[in-house]
Amino acid sequence: MNASLAAKSTLPDEVPTGVVLRYGVGQLGAQVFRDTPAVLLPLFMTTMLGVPAWLAGLVVLLPKLWLIVCDPLVGAWSDRMKTAIGRTPFLIAGAVGTTLGFIALFAFTEYPSPYIAAAAICALFFLASTAFSIYSVPYLAIAAELSSDPHQRNRIMVLRMFFATLGVLVGVGLAQPVIEHFGGGAAGWHAMSWIFGGLCFASMLTTASGLRRVPLINAGAVPGSLIDQLRTVAANKPYLVLLATTFVSNTGQAASYTVIGFVFLYVVQAIWLIPIFILCMSAASLASQPLWLWLPKRIGKPRAYVLAAAIWAAVTITWLWVGKGGVDVATLPGGQPVNTQHLLILLRAMIIGAFNGGFILLALSMMTDTVDYQRRMQGVANEGVFAGLFSAMEKLAFALGPVIAGIVMSAFGFVSSTGGAAAQSESALTGIILLYSAIPASLQVIALLIFSRYRLPDA
């Protein structure tokens, strides 16, 4: 395993395409695990296990909160072990554990009571999430160890984002149809878990085995406890600026993701449009990846990041004027009319998808630059701690997003209901629209103000 660790000077400037592919494909399964349980577990628990909706939300939240602590710990652990065994054992163990955990989540549909079911699912999701942390944190750290060239690292991240977008399409777009194809009920859920679990295993293990003998930068690790390593991170000012930037940006995005269903149900009154919206957004994200490979070479990663985030914010604010009106222009095969408002929404989806994917991948790419900056300045690097803390703050932001959404919706008078959607006041609709427009756009502007302090020599 030590053969996979090589001195920086022995690495070629350009990472072979085969290596970039073997690295990127691991994100496909990782994204499926990230998205599918978050979307489907509440539905599975409330419709198959009889778990109350409030408890189902808590079951999903608690393991995610644990990861805020777990990710930096895993990063520090993998840093301590990298000179002895490399990061491959973490990837293999994480891939196996994530797969088994994913399948186990949907394996049982009969429990003595809904509360026992909730406890069991929470424990299984806790274990599966921990296994995923063991995979995902070293996986992100490796991106900073494959090349000392910032443009090569950006190339790696572009392909990683390509597979991440495919993972969103599969995990969010195909899970429910697969369940229905296999008859729904317990049989449908079991079939989905085995199919998607197998996809996670094949994808993640391909990366784990494919990178086993790939030379990595070996600059040693920062010695000492996790606290000592965090002090080293705290001295890296570019990293701290980037961390704060992405935290604020992700918090706004998380709040908006929480209410996407409410926007289409109550404001647009076209819930059927969501799958088409996601498809357009994902397709645009995939198509835009060459742009985010080319543009940073021309104007630099920081300027490309600002451009992508600013355009995203400008388009996001236009949701303030979204509505249910419009002139019919076409009819879908099922008889559903499509109007001009729907077309504008799909246009927004394509622009948002293209530029959202851009600033997300550039943030990750610049994170690897800050790790390389530490390596150049100090001669050592604790890539795992950097990756773990970055991942933890992302999870914290996406845990805070729903909290912010709940507070805003309650403040504007949103009325909860059982047995179907209840009529909402104009004030409640305003709160929903603000959460999908002005609030995330404003937080993105604040994030860009923070990012204006980002300075990284020779990056």
Coordinates of N, CA, C and O in Angstrom, one line a residue, residues 25 96 437:
V25 N -15.8 8.7 -10.8 CA -16.9 7.8 -10.8 C -17.4 7.4 -9.4 O -18.6 7.1 -9.1
V96 N -18.1 -0.5 1.5 CA -18.8 -1.7 1.9 C -19.9 -1.3 3.0 O -21.0 -1.7 2.9
S437 N -36.1 32.9 -2.9 CA -35.6 34.0 -3.8 C -34.7 34.9 -3.0 O -33.5 34.8 -3.0

